PDB file of C-alpha atoms in Angstrom:
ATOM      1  CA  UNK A   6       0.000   0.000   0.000  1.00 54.00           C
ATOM      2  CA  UNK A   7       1.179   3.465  -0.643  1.00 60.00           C
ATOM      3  CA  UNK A   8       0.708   6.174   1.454  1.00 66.00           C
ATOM      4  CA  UNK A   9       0.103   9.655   0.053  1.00 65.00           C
ATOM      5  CA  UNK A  10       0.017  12.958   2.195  1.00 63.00           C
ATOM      6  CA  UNK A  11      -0.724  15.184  -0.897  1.00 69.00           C
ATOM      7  CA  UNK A  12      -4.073  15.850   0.423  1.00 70.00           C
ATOM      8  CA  UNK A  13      -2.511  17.887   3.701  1.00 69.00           C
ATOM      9  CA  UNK A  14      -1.605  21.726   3.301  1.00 71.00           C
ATOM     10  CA  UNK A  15       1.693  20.621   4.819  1.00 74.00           C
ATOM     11  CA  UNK A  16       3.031  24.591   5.031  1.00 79.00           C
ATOM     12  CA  UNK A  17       6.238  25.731   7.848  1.00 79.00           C
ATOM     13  CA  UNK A  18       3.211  26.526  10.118  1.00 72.00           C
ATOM     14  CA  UNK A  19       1.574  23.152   9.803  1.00 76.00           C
ATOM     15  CA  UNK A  20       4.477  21.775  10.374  1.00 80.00           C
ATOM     16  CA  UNK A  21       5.564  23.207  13.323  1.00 80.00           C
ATOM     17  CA  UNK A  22       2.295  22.928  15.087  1.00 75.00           C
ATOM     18  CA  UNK A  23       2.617  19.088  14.571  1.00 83.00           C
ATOM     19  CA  UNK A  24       6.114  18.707  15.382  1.00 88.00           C
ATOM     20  CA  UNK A  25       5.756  20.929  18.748  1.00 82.00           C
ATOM     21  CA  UNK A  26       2.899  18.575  19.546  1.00 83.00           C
ATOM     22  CA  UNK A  27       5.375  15.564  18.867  1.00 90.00           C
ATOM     23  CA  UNK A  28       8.019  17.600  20.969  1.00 93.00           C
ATOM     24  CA  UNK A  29       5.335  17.678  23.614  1.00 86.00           C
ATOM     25  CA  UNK A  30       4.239  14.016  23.759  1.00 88.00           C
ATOM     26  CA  UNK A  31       7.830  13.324  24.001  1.00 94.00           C
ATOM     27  CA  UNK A  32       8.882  15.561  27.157  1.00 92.00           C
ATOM     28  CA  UNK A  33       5.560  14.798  28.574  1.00 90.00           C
ATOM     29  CA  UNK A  34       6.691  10.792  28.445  1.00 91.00           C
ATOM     30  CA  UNK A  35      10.318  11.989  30.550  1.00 94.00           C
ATOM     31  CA  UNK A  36       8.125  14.048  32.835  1.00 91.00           C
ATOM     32  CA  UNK A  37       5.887  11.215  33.724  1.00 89.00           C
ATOM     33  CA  UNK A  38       9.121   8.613  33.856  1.00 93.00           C
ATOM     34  CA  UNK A  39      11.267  11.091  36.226  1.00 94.00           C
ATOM     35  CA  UNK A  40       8.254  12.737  38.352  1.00 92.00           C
ATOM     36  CA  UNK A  41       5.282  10.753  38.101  1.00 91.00           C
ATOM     37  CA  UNK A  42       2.188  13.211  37.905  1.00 88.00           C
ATOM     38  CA  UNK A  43      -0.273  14.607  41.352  1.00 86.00           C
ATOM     39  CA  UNK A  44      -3.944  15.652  40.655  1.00 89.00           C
ATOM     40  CA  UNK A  45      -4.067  19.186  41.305  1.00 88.00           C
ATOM     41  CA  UNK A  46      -7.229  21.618  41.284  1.00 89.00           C
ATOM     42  CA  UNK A  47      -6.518  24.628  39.282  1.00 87.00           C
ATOM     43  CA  UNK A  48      -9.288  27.264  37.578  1.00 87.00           C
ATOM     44  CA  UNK A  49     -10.590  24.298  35.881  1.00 83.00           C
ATOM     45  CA  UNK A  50     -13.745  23.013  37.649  1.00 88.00           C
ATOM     46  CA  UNK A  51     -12.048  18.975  38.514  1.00 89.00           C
ATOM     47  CA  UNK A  52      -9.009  17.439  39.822  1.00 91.00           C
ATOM     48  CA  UNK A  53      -6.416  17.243  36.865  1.00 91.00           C
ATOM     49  CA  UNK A  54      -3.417  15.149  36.186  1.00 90.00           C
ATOM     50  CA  UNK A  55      -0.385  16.616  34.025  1.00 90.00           C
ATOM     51  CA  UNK A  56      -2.051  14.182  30.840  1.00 89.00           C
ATOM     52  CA  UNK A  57      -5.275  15.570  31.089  1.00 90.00           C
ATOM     53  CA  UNK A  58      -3.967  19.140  31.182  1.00 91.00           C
ATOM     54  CA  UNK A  59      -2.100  18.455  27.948  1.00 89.00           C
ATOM     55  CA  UNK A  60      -4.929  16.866  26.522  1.00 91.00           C
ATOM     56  CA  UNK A  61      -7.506  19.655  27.097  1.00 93.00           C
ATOM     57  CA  UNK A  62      -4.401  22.363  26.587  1.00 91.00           C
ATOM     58  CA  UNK A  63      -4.235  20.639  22.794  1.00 89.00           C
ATOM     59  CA  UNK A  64      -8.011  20.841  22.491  1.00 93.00           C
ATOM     60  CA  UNK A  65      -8.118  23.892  23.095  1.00 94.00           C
ATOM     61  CA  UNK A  66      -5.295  25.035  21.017  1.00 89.00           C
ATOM     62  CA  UNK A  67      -6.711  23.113  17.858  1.00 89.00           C
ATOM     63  CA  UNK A  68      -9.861  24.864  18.407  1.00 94.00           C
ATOM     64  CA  UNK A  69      -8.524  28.385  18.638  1.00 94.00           C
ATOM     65  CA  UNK A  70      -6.419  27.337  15.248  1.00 88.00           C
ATOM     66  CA  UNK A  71      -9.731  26.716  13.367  1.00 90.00           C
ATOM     67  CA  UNK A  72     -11.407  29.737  14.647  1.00 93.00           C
ATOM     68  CA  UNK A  73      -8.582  31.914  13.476  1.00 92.00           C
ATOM     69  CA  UNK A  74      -8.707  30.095  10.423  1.00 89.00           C
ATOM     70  CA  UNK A  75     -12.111  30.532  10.044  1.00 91.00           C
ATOM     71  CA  UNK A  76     -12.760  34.111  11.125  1.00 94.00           C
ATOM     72  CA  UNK A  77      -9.888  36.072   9.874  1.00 92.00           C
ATOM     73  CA  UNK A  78      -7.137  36.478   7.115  1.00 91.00           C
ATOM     74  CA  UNK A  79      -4.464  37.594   9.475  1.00 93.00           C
ATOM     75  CA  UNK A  80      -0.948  35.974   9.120  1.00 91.00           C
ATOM     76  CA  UNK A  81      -1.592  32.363  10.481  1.00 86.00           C
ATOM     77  CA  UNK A  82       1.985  32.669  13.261  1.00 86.00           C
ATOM     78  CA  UNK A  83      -0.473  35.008  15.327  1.00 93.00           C
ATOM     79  CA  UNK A  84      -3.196  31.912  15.816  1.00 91.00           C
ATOM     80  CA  UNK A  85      -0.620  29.597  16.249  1.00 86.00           C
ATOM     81  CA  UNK A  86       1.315  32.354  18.896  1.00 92.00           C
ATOM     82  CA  UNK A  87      -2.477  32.495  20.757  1.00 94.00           C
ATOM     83  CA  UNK A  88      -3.056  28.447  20.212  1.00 90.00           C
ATOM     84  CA  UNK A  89       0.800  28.442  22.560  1.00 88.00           C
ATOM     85  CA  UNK A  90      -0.298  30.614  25.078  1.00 95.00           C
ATOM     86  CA  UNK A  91      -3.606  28.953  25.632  1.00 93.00           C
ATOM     87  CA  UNK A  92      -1.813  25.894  26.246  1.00 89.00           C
ATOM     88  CA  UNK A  93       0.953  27.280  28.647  1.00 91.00           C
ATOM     89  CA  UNK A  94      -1.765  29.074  30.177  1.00 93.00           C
ATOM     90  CA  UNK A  95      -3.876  25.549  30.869  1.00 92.00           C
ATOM     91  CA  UNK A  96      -0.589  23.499  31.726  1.00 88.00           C
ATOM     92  CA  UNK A  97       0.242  26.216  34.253  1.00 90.00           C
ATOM     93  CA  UNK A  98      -2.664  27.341  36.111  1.00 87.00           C
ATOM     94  CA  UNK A  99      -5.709  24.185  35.324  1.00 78.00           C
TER      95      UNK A  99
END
C-alpha cells in the first residue's frame, strides 16, 4: 500500500504545530518517567493530572487554530502564537 500525504496543506506553520505537539508528547513521556504526575485543582472546575492538562491544553489550542482560520485572514503565526499561550496558560494554572 502506498501512502500519500498530498491531500494535507503541509506549510512551515503546519508543520511546526505538529512537530511541537510531537516535541510535547515526548517531554511529557520523561516528565511522567522522572516525576510521576499529582492531581491538582486549578481554575478548571475537577481534579487534573499533568495528561489531562495536555490533553484539554491541545483541544483547546486546535480549536482556537480553526477559529482563526475561520474568522480572519491575518498571518496564520499570530493563531498559532495564541493556540501556545492557551496551552501554557492551561498546563500552568488548570
Amino acid at each position: 500500500m502506498e501512502w500519500s500525504f498530498a491531500w494535507m496543506a503541509w506549510t512551515m506553520p503546519v508543520a511546526v504545530f505538529f512537530g511541537c505537539i510531537v516535541l510535547m508528547l515526548v517531554a511529557m513521556t520523561v516528565l511522567e518517567l522522572r516525576w510521576p504526575t499529582v492531581e491538582r485543582k486549578g481554575f478548571l472546575p475537577m481534579r487534573t493530572t499533568r495528561g489531562d492538562r495536555l490533553f484539554i491544553g491541545l483541544l483547546t489550542a486546535a480549536y482556537v487554530n480553526l477559529a482563526w482560520v475561520g474568522f480572519t485572514d491575518l498571518n496564520q503565526w499570530i493563531g498559532a502564537g495564541l493556540s501556545f499561550a492557551a496551552l501554557v496558560l492551561i498546563m500552568a494554572k488548570a
